[in-house]
Amino acid sequence: MEKLEKRQNPLAAENTGRLLWKFAVPSIVAMLVSSLYNIVDQFFIGRSVGELGNAATNISFPLTISCVAAALLFGIGGASAFNISIGRSEKEPLEKELAVHYMGNAMTLLFVCGVVLCLLTQLFLEPMLRFFGSPEDVLSYARTYTRIVSFGFPFFIFATGGGHLIRADGRPKFTMLCNLSGAVINTVLDALFVFGFEWGMAGAAFATVIGQSVSGGMAAYMLYHCKTITIEKKHLIPGKKYIARITSLGMAPCINQLAMMVLQIAMNKSLKYYGRLSDYGEAIPLACAGIITKVNQVYLSFIIGISQGLQPIVSYNYGAKQYRRVKEAYFKASVCGFLISAAAFLLFQFAPKQIISIFGEGSDAYVLFASNYFRIFLFFTFLNFSQKITSNFFTSIGKPKGGIFLSLTQQILFLLPLLLLLPVFFGIDGIMYAGPAADVSSGIAAFAMAGYELRKKEYASQ
């Protein structure tokens, strides 16, 4: 009977490499599509509005990060809780009903959080943008863009978080389809609204909201037609024990994003302050850093996609006590992450001018700062796979404390203090030096924690 059940669920029996390919590729595509929302806006704004428009999207970027944080909190948290319970349900049938509640509660939390964040943005827009580091000459652009984009927050959060729930249901291709549809619509409408109608910042924002609304609607339809479970109204009603379990498992990736948001705000303020003291001025560092951050997000989409593809594999098998498969899947994901990171390192080191030119022309100072920022700040890109994959690994096996700690290492424990300290001695160049120092430190921490976990006796007992 046990062998029959395992054949029925590929997570228990199929080759881990094939499973990782099956789940990771759609996850990567979904993450790339999510990144493209920002990249596409940056492209059209850069070529129609210019440096001030690019700086404005960078100022509003912390709000985008906060949306992703909420999506991961309830999306990955709900998906991990769901898969662990499904894995246990083969021996403990009552776990399946718990799994359905986790899925339904996660859906409710995603949408409600999006509505709350939209309202807060509308009420406190200008104070937020000033707090994020907006210079006066950028504020009007940032205000126009962000006020419109915030109406898409409920759909963006639901689509992003719902994609993890759809993947946990065993349908990774549908996650990709939801995100891809929205991105294609966003791109087409960007060209129409920005270049055709000449709506500038507002046009890019309207295109983004429409694309996100389509993605969110598709995700809702897919979740109400799950393959492995049936969601009823009672499952959507929030319960304390379900929320506690979801948030505990989703806290690590959420904190990772919140750390990025705090870091982005600190980065904007530092770039503005030290840029004013340098030959570059305020706008050039903000514009360049915004573009490079979003280009780096494209690379990170591959790494995060791999870590998300790993999640249902290790969650299910850890719940089913198939520890050898857990270890095997982690190692395969890490090898893939390293190869992609090494390729990104070479690209950032040898083609920074070509990358920056995609987003419009700029002065010699603009090109110089962007090239230096690429080469120095992202020097240890080839190690950046370890923190992301290992943090999500700990969350996926139901050990959120390890995942939370690793989520804090790169941005908060290492990069933020260095970001505040080094510019005091090296000026705006100190901001660039902080990046590689933090990356190598967090990489060492991730390798050490993964090694300690995988040396435990249960992983060697099979």
Short mmCIF file of N, CA and C in Angstrom, two decimals, residues 279-280 284 288 362-370:
data_model
loop_
_atom_site.label_atom_id
_atom_site.label_comp_id
_atom_site.label_asym_id
_atom_site.label_seq_id
_atom_site.Cartn_x
_atom_site.Cartn_y
_atom_site.Cartn_z
N ASP A 279 30.86 64.49 -7.03
CA ASP A 279 30.72 65.12 -8.34
C ASP A 279 29.48 64.63 -9.09
N TYR A 280 28.83 63.57 -8.57
CA TYR A 280 27.71 62.97 -9.30
C TYR A 280 26.39 63.70 -9.05
N ILE A 284 21.90 61.15 -10.10
CA ILE A 284 22.64 60.10 -10.83
C ILE A 284 22.81 58.84 -9.98
N CYS A 288 21.03 55.31 -11.12
CA CYS A 288 21.89 54.15 -11.44
C CYS A 288 21.63 52.99 -10.49
N GLY A 362 22.88 58.58 -20.93
CA GLY A 362 23.18 59.44 -19.79
C GLY A 362 24.52 60.11 -19.97
N SER A 363 24.86 60.97 -19.05
CA SER A 363 26.13 61.68 -19.10
C SER A 363 27.28 60.71 -18.84
N ASP A 364 28.51 61.21 -19.05
CA ASP A 364 29.70 60.40 -18.77
C ASP A 364 29.75 60.01 -17.30
N ALA A 365 29.36 60.94 -16.43
CA ALA A 365 29.36 60.64 -14.99
C ALA A 365 28.34 59.54 -14.66
N TYR A 366 27.21 59.57 -15.32
CA TYR A 366 26.16 58.56 -15.15
C TYR A 366 26.68 57.17 -15.52
N VAL A 367 27.32 57.06 -16.68
CA VAL A 367 27.85 55.79 -17.15
C VAL A 367 28.99 55.30 -16.25
N LEU A 368 29.85 56.22 -15.81
CA LEU A 368 30.97 55.86 -14.94
C LEU A 368 30.48 55.31 -13.61
N PHE A 369 29.54 56.01 -13.00
CA PHE A 369 29.03 55.54 -11.70
C PHE A 369 28.35 54.19 -11.84
N ALA A 370 27.53 54.01 -12.88
CA ALA A 370 26.83 52.75 -13.08
C ALA A 370 27.80 51.59 -13.28
#
